Tab-separated table of C-alpha atoms and ligand atoms in Angstrom:
chain	number	residue	atom	x	y	z
A	300	MET	CA	97.488	68.065	105.060
A	301	THR	CA	99.930	70.922	104.810
A	302	TYR	CA	99.633	74.728	104.870
A	303	PHE	CA	101.779	77.548	103.448
A	304	PHE	CA	101.683	81.344	104.689
A	305	GLU	CA	102.559	84.404	102.908
A	306	THR	CA	102.225	87.488	105.338
A	307	TYR	CA	102.572	91.097	104.315
A	308	GLY	CA	102.297	94.179	106.476
A	309	CYS	CA	102.320	95.040	110.162
A	310	GLU	CA	102.501	93.196	113.655
A	311	MET	CA	98.714	92.885	113.601
A	312	ASN	CA	98.767	90.724	110.275
A	313	ILE	CA	101.789	88.692	111.820
A	314	ALA	CA	99.690	87.895	114.831
A	315	GLU	CA	96.518	87.075	112.847
A	316	SER	CA	98.461	84.675	110.564
A	317	ALA	CA	99.898	83.200	113.634
A	318	ALA	CA	96.426	82.568	115.125
A	319	VAL	CA	95.151	80.894	112.024
A	320	GLU	CA	98.554	78.738	112.124
A	321	GLN	CA	97.661	77.642	115.753
A	322	LEU	CA	94.174	76.528	114.572
A	323	LEU	CA	95.690	74.568	111.851
A	324	ILE	CA	98.324	72.950	113.932
A	325	ALA	CA	95.676	71.990	116.524
A	326	ARG	CA	93.792	70.017	113.824
A	327	GLY	CA	96.906	68.157	112.870
A	328	TRP	CA	98.029	70.029	109.924
A	329	THR	CA	101.753	70.684	109.263
A	330	LYS	CA	103.639	73.418	107.703
A	331	SER	CA	104.798	73.194	104.184
A	332	GLU	CA	108.074	75.136	103.089
A	333	SER	CA	106.680	75.804	99.764
A	334	ALA	CA	103.414	76.664	98.186
A	335	GLN	CA	104.211	74.271	95.257
A	336	THR	CA	103.202	71.333	97.493
A	337	ALA	CA	100.885	72.879	100.109
A	338	THR	CA	96.948	71.712	100.350
A	339	LEU	CA	96.166	75.263	101.423
A	340	ALA	CA	98.046	78.572	100.840
A	341	ILE	CA	97.098	81.640	102.778
A	342	ILE	CA	98.091	85.187	101.555
A	343	ASN	CA	97.688	87.792	104.402
A	344	THR	CA	97.572	91.113	102.813
A	345	CYS	CA	98.357	94.768	103.566
A	346	SER	CA	96.941	97.988	102.014
A	347	ILE	CA	99.208	100.561	103.714
A	348	ARG	CA	101.156	101.715	100.753
A	349	GLU	CA	100.493	101.172	96.974
A	350	THR	CA	103.800	99.396	96.582
A	351	ALA	CA	102.717	96.813	98.911
A	352	GLU	CA	99.523	95.997	97.235
A	353	ASN	CA	101.214	95.896	93.804
A	354	ARG	CA	103.595	93.389	95.110
A	355	ILE	CA	100.621	91.286	96.311
A	356	ILE	CA	98.926	91.520	93.039
A	357	GLY	CA	102.078	90.262	91.220
A	358	ARG	CA	102.266	87.237	93.568
A	359	LEU	CA	98.588	86.593	92.779
A	360	GLY	CA	99.412	86.004	89.215
A	361	TRP	CA	102.079	83.485	90.426
A	362	PHE	CA	99.455	81.746	92.477
A	363	ASN	CA	97.051	81.513	89.425
A	364	GLY	CA	99.925	79.712	87.444
A	365	LEU	CA	100.482	77.446	90.376
A	366	LYS	CA	96.759	76.630	90.653
A	367	ALA	CA	96.597	75.751	86.754
A	368	VAL	CA	99.582	73.386	87.189
A	369	ARG	CA	98.129	71.695	90.441
A	370	GLU	CA	94.923	71.104	88.600
A	371	CYS	CA	96.851	69.852	85.555
A	372	LYS	CA	95.226	72.568	83.399
A	373	ASN	CA	97.460	74.049	81.027
A	374	GLY	CA	101.344	74.383	80.751
A	375	ALA	CA	102.160	77.228	83.046
A	376	LYS	CA	105.200	75.411	83.741
A	377	THR	CA	107.837	77.976	84.540
A	378	LYS	CA	111.113	76.959	86.472
A	379	MET	CA	109.699	78.429	89.760
A	380	LEU	CA	106.859	75.750	89.593
A	381	GLU	CA	108.957	72.644	88.593
A	382	GLU	CA	108.365	71.193	92.059
A	383	ALA	CA	104.659	71.550	91.539
A	384	VAL	CA	104.838	69.726	88.375
A	385	GLU	CA	106.636	67.065	90.029
A	386	TYR	CA	104.012	67.018	92.917
A	387	VAL	CA	101.229	66.405	90.447
A	388	LYS	CA	102.878	63.795	88.227
A	389	ASN	CA	100.378	61.059	89.217
A	390	GLY	CA	97.417	63.517	88.925
A	391	PRO	CA	95.820	66.781	89.952
A	392	LYS	CA	96.153	67.843	93.558
A	393	PRO	CA	94.095	71.121	93.800
A	394	LEU	CA	95.397	73.885	95.904
A	395	THR	CA	92.925	75.987	98.083
A	396	LEU	CA	93.930	79.756	97.959
A	397	VAL	CA	92.723	82.120	100.677
A	398	VAL	CA	93.403	85.619	100.739
A	399	MET	CA	92.887	87.735	104.106
A	400	GLY	CA	93.744	90.579	105.731
A	401	CYS	CA	93.550	94.555	105.063
A	402	MET	CA	93.472	94.422	101.139
A	403	ALA	CA	90.985	91.571	101.134
A	404	GLU	CA	88.806	93.898	103.357
A	405	ARG	CA	89.553	96.904	101.184
A	406	LEU	CA	88.553	95.327	97.886
A	407	LEU	CA	86.175	92.501	99.131
A	408	LYS	CA	83.591	92.016	96.247
A	409	ASP	CA	85.866	93.485	93.727
A	410	PHE	CA	88.638	90.982	94.776
A	411	GLN	CA	86.556	88.127	93.954
A	412	LYS	CA	85.608	89.487	90.569
A	413	ASN	CA	89.140	90.329	89.567
A	414	PHE	CA	90.795	87.354	90.888
A	415	PRO	CA	88.208	84.535	90.426
A	416	PHE	CA	90.933	81.773	91.020
A	417	VAL	CA	90.979	82.807	94.745
A	418	ASP	CA	88.869	80.328	96.739
A	419	TYR	CA	88.222	82.259	99.949
A	420	VAL	CA	88.361	86.151	100.369
A	421	VAL	CA	88.383	86.716	104.150
A	422	GLY	CA	88.038	90.302	105.381
A	423	THR	CA	89.553	91.576	108.691
A	424	TYR	CA	85.936	90.943	110.353
A	425	ALA	CA	85.627	87.431	109.165
A	426	LYS	CA	88.675	85.737	110.342
A	427	HIS	CA	86.892	83.626	113.022
A	428	HIS	CA	85.410	81.672	109.953
A	429	PHE	CA	88.517	80.055	109.521
A	430	SER	CA	87.485	76.816	111.337
A	431	GLU	CA	84.806	76.454	108.935
A	432	ILE	CA	87.215	77.006	105.854
A	433	ILE	CA	89.532	74.442	107.200
A	434	GLU	CA	86.918	71.939	107.708
A	435	ALA	CA	85.693	72.490	104.287
A	436	VAL	CA	89.193	71.904	102.845
A	437	GLU	CA	89.589	68.731	104.831
A	438	GLU	CA	86.290	67.476	103.613
A	439	GLY	CA	87.061	68.356	100.123
A	440	ARG	CA	84.078	70.636	99.942
A	441	LYS	CA	83.438	73.521	97.469
A	442	ALA	CA	84.303	77.116	98.488
A	443	PHE	CA	81.769	79.141	100.180
A	444	GLU	CA	81.293	82.879	100.473
A	445	VAL	CA	82.392	84.291	103.815
A	446	ASP	CA	80.214	86.501	105.866
A	447	ASP	CA	82.123	89.838	106.614
A	448	THR	CA	79.598	91.814	108.455
A	449	GLU	CA	80.151	90.714	112.108
A	450	ASN	CA	82.151	92.440	115.263
A	451	TYR	CA	85.793	91.841	115.443
A	452	LYS	CA	86.737	89.042	117.745
A	453	PHE	CA	90.266	88.503	119.041
A	454	ALA	CA	91.950	85.272	118.834
A	455	SER	CA	92.500	83.404	122.103
A	456	VAL	CA	96.305	82.812	121.137
A	457	SER	CA	98.357	84.597	118.322
A	458	ALA	CA	101.946	83.066	119.035
A	459	GLU	CA	104.166	82.486	116.171
A	460	PRO	CA	104.943	78.540	116.567
A	461	GLY	CA	108.412	78.005	117.947
A	462	HIS	CA	109.144	81.642	118.631
A	463	PHE	CA	110.653	82.894	121.887
A	464	SER	CA	109.251	86.335	121.235
A	465	THR	CA	105.535	86.899	120.129
A	466	PHE	CA	102.889	89.668	119.629
A	467	VAL	CA	99.788	89.903	121.895
A	468	PRO	CA	96.984	91.995	120.409
A	469	ILE	CA	95.370	94.286	122.964
A	470	MET	CA	93.684	96.627	120.582
A	471	HIS	CA	92.096	96.465	117.085
A	472	GLY	CA	91.207	99.387	114.720
A	473	CYS	CA	91.894	102.944	114.882
A	474	ASN	CA	89.933	106.262	115.668
A	475	ASN	CA	92.678	108.710	114.542
A	476	PHE	CA	92.131	108.979	110.902
A	477	CYS	CA	95.488	110.677	110.089
A	478	THR	CA	94.755	112.152	106.713
A	479	TYR	CA	97.366	109.891	104.763
A	480	CYS	CA	96.319	106.437	106.426
A	481	ILE	CA	94.154	103.591	105.137
A	482	VAL	CA	94.102	101.603	108.566
A	483	PRO	CA	90.860	103.288	110.022
A	484	TYR	CA	88.953	102.197	106.674
A	485	VAL	CA	90.260	98.809	106.518
A	486	ARG	CA	90.370	97.877	110.368
A	487	GLY	CA	87.315	100.130	111.593
A	488	ARG	CA	87.048	101.774	115.025
A	489	GLU	CA	89.125	100.974	118.007
A	490	ILE	CA	88.164	98.314	120.340
A	491	SER	CA	90.173	97.135	123.330
A	492	ARG	CA	90.527	93.579	124.441
A	493	PRO	CA	89.590	92.660	127.907
A	494	ALA	CA	92.541	92.623	130.254
A	495	GLY	CA	91.511	89.251	131.578
A	496	ASP	CA	91.745	87.818	128.145
A	497	ILE	CA	95.179	89.350	127.740
A	498	LEU	CA	96.317	87.813	130.969
A	499	LYS	CA	94.770	84.189	130.063
A	500	GLU	CA	96.858	84.531	126.546
A	501	ILE	CA	100.068	85.439	128.609
A	502	ASP	CA	99.563	82.239	130.820
A	503	VAL	CA	99.240	80.126	127.709
A	504	LEU	CA	102.366	81.711	126.162
A	505	GLY	CA	104.447	81.084	129.308
A	506	LYS	CA	103.655	77.396	128.860
A	507	MET	CA	104.638	77.592	125.249
A	508	ASN	CA	108.252	78.663	126.147
A	509	VAL	CA	107.626	82.291	125.070
A	510	ARG	CA	110.026	84.678	126.859
A	511	GLU	CA	109.377	88.025	125.423
A	512	ILE	CA	105.806	89.775	124.469
A	513	THR	CA	105.017	92.691	122.556
A	514	LEU	CA	101.598	94.225	123.289
A	515	ILE	CA	100.310	95.269	119.939
A	516	GLY	CA	97.648	97.927	118.498
A	517	GLN	CA	97.503	101.053	116.217
A	518	ASN	CA	97.706	103.162	119.211
A	519	VAL	CA	98.206	101.336	122.350
A	520	ASN	CA	98.051	104.474	124.574
A	521	SER	CA	94.471	104.813	124.018
A	522	TYR	CA	93.860	101.338	125.460
A	523	MET	CA	90.443	101.264	127.491
A	524	GLY	CA	89.340	97.768	128.394
A	525	ALA	CA	87.511	96.154	131.175
A	526	MET	CA	88.877	93.288	133.193
A	527	LYS	CA	86.029	91.078	131.481
A	528	GLU	CA	83.900	91.949	128.488
A	529	GLY	CA	81.096	94.572	129.448
A	530	GLU	CA	82.430	95.080	132.953
A	531	ASN	CA	83.092	98.433	134.555
A	532	PRO	CA	85.423	100.391	135.410
A	533	CYS	CA	87.730	100.631	132.428
A	534	ILE	CA	91.524	100.153	132.746
A	535	ASN	CA	93.724	102.506	130.891
A	536	PHE	CA	97.113	101.744	129.297
A	537	ALA	CA	99.401	102.519	132.284
A	538	SER	CA	97.111	100.381	134.670
A	539	LEU	CA	97.205	97.499	131.981
A	540	LEU	CA	101.050	97.542	131.832
A	541	SER	CA	101.099	97.543	135.849
A	542	ILE	CA	98.471	94.740	135.891
A	543	VAL	CA	100.596	92.609	133.333
A	544	ALA	CA	103.769	93.118	135.269
A	545	GLU	CA	102.221	92.283	138.637
A	546	HIS	CA	100.544	89.071	137.005
A	547	LEU	CA	104.087	88.046	135.591
A	548	ARG	CA	105.679	88.415	138.896
A	549	GLN	CA	102.759	86.607	140.855
A	550	THR	CA	102.703	83.669	138.425
A	551	LYS	CA	106.557	83.446	138.230
A	552	SER	CA	106.082	83.494	134.335
A	553	PRO	CA	109.166	82.661	132.179
A	554	ILE	CA	108.137	85.808	130.255
A	555	LYS	CA	110.761	88.367	131.249
A	556	TRP	CA	110.396	91.053	128.668
A	557	VAL	CA	107.221	93.141	127.860
A	558	ARG	CA	107.120	95.671	124.893
A	559	PHE	CA	104.391	97.577	123.349
A	560	MET	CA	103.682	99.328	120.077
A	561	SER	CA	102.611	101.518	118.485
A	562	SER	CA	102.431	104.730	120.764
A	563	HIS	CA	100.661	107.783	119.651
A	564	PRO	CA	102.496	110.788	120.849
A	565	LYS	CA	99.265	112.768	121.551
A	566	ASP	CA	98.037	109.863	123.993
A	567	PHE	CA	101.363	109.085	125.852
A	568	THR	CA	100.633	110.069	129.238
A	569	ASP	CA	103.103	110.496	132.310
A	570	ASP	CA	101.753	107.713	134.063
A	571	VAL	CA	102.789	105.307	131.430
A	572	ILE	CA	106.329	106.721	131.718
A	573	ASP	CA	106.227	106.116	135.289
A	574	VAL	CA	104.971	102.453	135.081
A	575	ILE	CA	107.987	101.739	132.510
A	576	ALA	CA	110.531	103.581	134.787
A	577	LYS	CA	109.120	101.446	137.891
A	578	GLU	CA	108.789	98.046	136.529
A	579	ASP	CA	112.023	96.112	135.345
A	580	VAL	CA	109.940	93.765	133.198
A	581	ILE	CA	109.060	96.518	130.865
A	582	CYS	CA	111.782	96.852	128.327
A	583	ARG	CA	113.547	100.147	128.098
A	584	HIS	CA	112.540	100.612	124.471
A	585	ILE	CA	109.729	102.836	123.095
A	586	HIS	CA	108.677	103.046	119.593
A	587	LEU	CA	107.402	106.462	119.291
A	588	PRO	CA	106.313	107.391	115.655
A	589	VAL	CA	106.820	111.007	115.081
A	590	GLN	CA	105.962	110.787	111.180
A	591	HIS	CA	107.296	114.516	110.732
A	592	GLY	CA	109.179	117.380	112.174
A	593	SER	CA	107.069	120.241	111.136
A	594	SER	CA	104.283	121.291	113.189
A	595	ARG	CA	102.456	122.569	110.008
A	596	VAL	CA	102.787	119.188	108.372
A	597	LEU	CA	101.683	117.340	111.370
A	598	LYS	CA	98.659	119.598	111.643
A	599	ALA	CA	97.814	118.708	107.900
A	600	MET	CA	98.438	114.939	108.775
A	601	ASN	CA	95.927	115.318	111.493
A	602	ARG	CA	98.369	113.868	114.060
A	603	ARG	CA	96.904	116.414	116.661
A	604	TYR	CA	100.406	117.089	118.359
A	605	THR	CA	103.023	119.550	117.737
A	606	ARG	CA	106.840	119.346	117.092
A	607	GLU	CA	107.132	121.148	120.468
A	608	HIS	CA	104.891	118.714	122.259
A	609	TYR	CA	106.674	115.602	120.837
A	610	LEU	CA	110.136	117.157	121.822
A	611	ASP	CA	108.820	117.654	125.451
A	612	LEU	CA	107.574	114.140	125.603
A	613	VAL	CA	110.939	112.865	124.601
A	614	LYS	CA	112.667	114.993	127.132
A	615	LYS	CA	110.409	113.687	129.888
A	616	ILE	CA	110.866	110.070	128.784
A	617	LYS	CA	114.726	110.453	128.725
A	618	THR	CA	114.667	112.035	132.117
A	619	LYS	CA	112.688	109.610	133.881
A	620	ILE	CA	114.187	106.567	131.940
A	621	PRO	CA	117.775	107.502	131.203
A	622	GLU	CA	118.855	104.343	129.536
A	623	VAL	CA	115.753	104.275	127.112
A	624	SER	CA	116.099	103.496	123.296
A	625	LEU	CA	113.627	105.533	121.139
A	626	THR	CA	112.798	104.310	117.640
A	627	THR	CA	110.120	105.982	115.268
A	628	ASP	CA	108.325	106.052	111.985
A	629	ILE	CA	109.067	109.078	109.486
A	630	MET	CA	107.276	109.681	106.377
A	631	MET	CA	108.485	112.256	103.763
A	632	GLY	CA	106.859	113.996	100.751
A	633	PHE	CA	103.429	114.601	102.277
A	634	PRO	CA	101.466	117.117	100.087
A	635	GLY	CA	102.539	120.700	100.622
A	636	GLU	CA	105.867	119.716	102.371
A	637	THR	CA	108.409	122.383	101.699
A	638	GLU	CA	112.276	122.449	102.019
A	639	GLU	CA	111.941	124.174	105.514
A	640	ASP	CA	109.656	121.341	106.760
A	641	VAL	CA	112.208	118.767	105.484
A	642	GLU	CA	114.960	120.592	107.484
A	643	LEU	CA	112.882	120.833	110.604
A	644	THR	CA	112.403	116.958	110.401
A	645	LEU	CA	116.300	116.399	110.002
A	646	ASP	CA	116.686	118.897	112.907
A	647	LEU	CA	114.217	117.046	115.162
A	648	MET	CA	116.089	113.713	114.296
A	649	ARG	CA	119.351	115.292	115.409
A	650	GLN	CA	117.753	116.371	118.588
A	651	VAL	CA	116.151	113.007	119.465
A	652	LYS	CA	118.946	110.743	118.051
A	653	TYR	CA	116.733	107.564	117.400
A	654	GLU	CA	118.285	104.122	117.704
A	655	SER	CA	116.476	103.182	114.290
A	656	ALA	CA	113.581	104.432	112.258
A	657	MET	CA	111.036	102.895	109.606
A	658	MET	CA	111.103	105.514	106.911
A	659	TYR	CA	108.759	105.897	103.908
A	660	PHE	CA	107.894	108.326	101.275
A	661	TYR	CA	104.107	109.260	101.158
A	662	ASN	CA	101.854	107.155	98.927
A	663	PRO	CA	98.333	108.541	98.232
A	664	ARG	CA	95.779	106.120	99.395
A	665	GLU	CA	92.357	106.096	97.728
A	666	GLY	CA	89.576	107.466	99.885
A	667	THR	CA	91.881	109.474	102.310
A	668	PRO	CA	91.694	113.090	102.519
A	669	ALA	CA	95.475	113.620	101.434
A	670	SER	CA	95.200	111.771	98.298
A	671	LYS	CA	92.888	114.435	97.247
A	672	GLU	CA	95.437	117.153	97.646
A	673	LYS	CA	98.153	118.334	94.815
A	674	GLN	CA	100.867	115.695	95.078
A	675	LEU	CA	104.667	116.365	95.071
A	676	PRO	CA	106.561	114.757	92.202
A	677	VAL	CA	107.587	111.092	93.176
A	678	GLU	CA	111.279	111.965	92.642
A	679	VAL	CA	111.036	114.732	94.983
A	680	ARG	CA	109.519	112.579	97.720
A	681	LYS	CA	112.145	109.918	97.205
A	682	GLU	CA	115.028	112.474	97.295
A	683	ARG	CA	113.623	113.737	100.660
A	684	LEU	CA	113.276	110.279	102.042
A	685	GLN	CA	116.859	109.544	100.959
A	686	ARG	CA	118.101	112.414	103.080
A	687	VAL	CA	116.318	111.101	105.967
A	688	ILE	CA	117.590	107.522	105.595
A	689	ASP	CA	121.236	108.859	105.293
A	690	LEU	CA	120.976	110.894	108.565
A	691	GLN	CA	119.425	107.939	110.267
A	692	ILE	CA	122.113	105.727	109.230
A	693	GLU	CA	124.593	108.026	110.694
A	694	HIS	CA	122.533	108.119	114.140
A	695	THR	CA	122.203	104.473	114.308
A	696	ARG	CA	125.904	103.924	113.903
A	697	GLU	CA	126.657	106.573	116.369
A	698	GLN	CA	123.976	105.342	119.098
A	699	MET	CA	125.152	101.727	118.718
A	700	SER	CA	128.821	102.529	118.732
A	701	LYS	CA	128.453	104.078	122.159
A	702	ARG	CA	127.364	100.679	123.346
A	703	VAL	CA	130.486	98.703	122.601
A	704	GLY	CA	132.244	97.683	125.993
A	705	LYS	CA	128.964	97.441	127.650
A	706	THR	CA	127.556	94.172	129.138
A	707	VAL	CA	123.852	93.756	127.999
A	708	ARG	CA	121.039	91.271	129.016
A	709	THR	CA	120.396	89.194	125.975
A	710	LEU	CA	117.579	86.960	124.933
A	711	VAL	CA	119.233	84.046	122.867
A	712	GLU	CA	116.943	83.233	119.831
A	713	GLY	CA	118.848	80.671	117.817
A	714	VAL	CA	121.973	79.823	115.767
A	715	SER	CA	123.308	82.685	113.542
A	716	ARG	CA	122.608	82.104	109.810
A	717	ASP	CA	125.749	83.244	108.734
A	718	ASN	CA	128.203	81.366	111.132
A	719	LYS	CA	126.861	78.174	112.621
A	720	MET	CA	129.328	78.455	115.496
A	721	GLU	CA	127.683	81.583	116.494
A	722	LEU	CA	124.341	82.263	118.383
A	723	LEU	CA	122.158	85.083	117.701
A	724	GLY	CA	120.179	87.238	120.277
A	725	GLN	CA	118.302	90.325	120.974
A	726	THR	CA	118.951	93.127	123.488
A	727	GLU	CA	116.371	94.758	125.696
A	728	ARG	CA	116.883	97.759	123.260
A	729	HIS	CA	115.913	95.507	120.256
A	730	GLU	CA	119.568	95.173	118.961
A	731	LYS	CA	120.890	92.081	117.190
A	732	ILE	CA	124.003	90.505	118.917
A	733	ALA	CA	125.951	87.503	117.839
A	734	PHE	CA	128.375	85.540	120.117
A	735	GLU	CA	130.112	82.115	120.307
A	736	ALA	CA	128.191	79.970	122.979
A	737	SER	CA	126.595	76.756	123.568
A	738	SER	CA	123.153	75.957	121.623
A	739	SER	CA	121.938	74.883	124.994
A	740	LEU	CA	121.433	78.597	125.996
A	741	ILE	CA	118.846	78.828	123.095
A	742	GLY	CA	115.532	80.344	124.758
A	743	THR	CA	117.446	81.791	127.799
A	744	PHE	CA	118.417	85.264	128.892
A	745	VAL	CA	122.303	85.567	129.299
A	746	ASP	CA	124.677	88.550	129.692
A	747	VAL	CA	126.928	89.553	126.700
A	748	LYS	CA	129.779	91.892	126.686
A	749	ILE	CA	129.552	94.018	123.384
A	750	THR	CA	132.948	93.784	121.930
A	751	GLN	CA	132.446	95.217	118.405
A	752	LEU	CA	129.742	96.760	116.053
A	753	SER	CA	129.694	95.029	112.555
A	754	GLY	CA	126.923	96.595	110.177
A	755	ASN	CA	123.831	96.880	112.370
A	756	THR	CA	124.740	93.725	114.417
A	757	PHE	CA	126.834	93.758	117.588
A	758	ARG	CA	129.417	90.856	118.282
A	759	GLY	CA	130.018	89.876	121.833
A	760	GLU	CA	131.213	87.400	124.227
A	761	ILE	CA	129.437	85.772	127.127
A	762	ALA	CA	130.074	87.668	130.452
A	763	ASN	CA	131.234	85.760	133.473
B	652	LIG	N1	99.575	103.385	114.267
B	652	LIG	C1	100.842	103.812	113.848
B	652	LIG	C2	101.123	105.311	114.149
B	652	LIG	O1	100.213	106.162	114.347
B	652	LIG	O2	102.274	105.608	114.257
B	652	LIG	C3	101.380	103.529	112.529
B	652	LIG	C4	100.782	102.190	111.829
B	652	LIG	S1	100.926	102.176	110.012
B	652	LIG	C5	100.580	100.640	109.902
B	652	LIG	C6	102.848	102.219	110.001
B	652	LIG	C7	103.431	103.300	109.196
B	652	LIG	O3	103.105	103.177	107.731
B	652	LIG	C8	103.150	104.748	109.594
B	652	LIG	O4	103.681	104.999	110.831
B	652	LIG	C9	103.442	105.483	108.503
B	652	LIG	O5	104.850	106.128	108.764
B	652	LIG	C10	103.376	104.769	107.373
B	652	LIG	N2	102.373	105.041	106.549
B	652	LIG	C11	100.975	104.878	106.767
B	652	LIG	N3	100.277	105.562	105.614
B	652	LIG	C12	101.232	105.752	104.701
B	652	LIG	C13	100.911	106.174	103.451
B	652	LIG	N4	99.985	106.445	102.808
B	652	LIG	N5	102.359	106.449	102.542
B	652	LIG	C14	103.493	106.070	103.271
B	652	LIG	N6	103.596	105.545	104.550
B	652	LIG	C15	102.455	105.502	105.206
B	653	LIG	FE1	97.080	105.087	110.633
B	653	LIG	FE2	97.135	107.301	112.372
B	653	LIG	FE3	95.852	105.243	112.997
B	653	LIG	FE4	98.444	105.020	113.033
B	653	LIG	S1	97.186	106.466	114.309
B	653	LIG	S2	96.865	103.666	112.283
B	653	LIG	S3	99.010	106.302	111.383
B	653	LIG	S4	95.343	106.502	111.291
B	654	LIG	FE1	99.077	96.981	106.510
B	654	LIG	FE2	96.604	96.578	107.539
B	654	LIG	FE3	98.749	96.634	109.026
B	654	LIG	S1	96.997	98.047	105.965
B	654	LIG	S2	100.182	97.890	107.851
B	654	LIG	S3	98.485	95.048	107.625
B	654	LIG	S4	96.873	97.154	109.666
């Protein structure tokens, strides 16, 4: 039997899709390159922006057509579905369609009503029902309704099959209620995964050839987990980083790089900066979402830090970790934002000089406080975002150009798609680098001298 995954949204969704994939693989399923010929198709959804939800709704229409062809119902035979038509030449081969993730959680009952062709709607709290769902598909049983009222359970392993870099969830949910954000409503309150379980997963990942892990949560700096479920005392994020670093050393793990995301600037404490400065295994790369450069807007967003606090934090980080690379998230066009606020954001960007940034224009989300405020016209939001993007493009180029001539540690990830003679790797600062070398180096760490910057990718040569 074969499965097909379509995953939208953040690292949490990527990790949760990977955990289900691990379950399927363990039961002997194989991955299908297309939904047209898969037994089971799973769409993992995101609600963060309206644009994300609209795209998913469009895809659901396509899957509805695909299911009709697979059941040999009517003639929804578009060119895209030709492969499916070929596949059912000798009779119907029904497709089981599952929708999981944040949009499934947000719309739950409405989802089933509006998209009756979806077989299972699995909210964020119901993922552990996947074994039963897979069993039912294997046995050709009819779909059942999934109970979504239980506590969140972390999967034991969330590695993406065949990847050298993978995500390790350490927290779930969010307590911050930024006034624009839907996450606390679809993911619930923060819970921290026991440190002992995190270490167990890390051991498994080492055996699966993983070389780099990223500890993930919506706000990893507020981690407060015990070693074991229900135990005391609790460990904070700085201690967790130290424990992970020590464990990797003691077990002589092949995992040589540890990252984490996302950090909330209000909770980023000095002890975390000190651990990063001390432990070589923790990458000198911090994703520190600022969202905005105006303290007035930050207050309206309920971010609970000011522009000054953020800039002081950046100064502290750069002083203690001089070679650090900083990346961020920025959102423009929040209700009430003025031209002066936009200038403050551009000015903050000039002071910090981010290596790269994820940049968005504000989208009102149903049920969030900011959606009830008077909205700026979409063209204004988009134009302001464009100014931020243009400045970031300049900064990325400036920051990356400075690195030409340096020799950098690189994790070799695979053969370059554009040029089969080249390998593609990733630096500690999360930059892409292409260089000619033997494919036997894939999955290892090598030193590469950067010779050139081409777009957003470095070119280089193996250093002797
Ligand atoms: N927990 C992370 C933090 O506090 O920075 C953010 C996680 S959120 C999944 C990723 C990014 O989506 C946010 O940093 C924000 O920039 C953006 N985002 C969230 N809600 C949004 C909205 N309503 N409109 C546009 N962008 C949004
Ligand atoms: Fe959303 Fe704010 Fe929580 Fe991040 S910290 S997930 S932006 S509510
Ligand atoms: Fe989207 Fe849910 Fe992540 S809303 S960004 S998939 S937590």
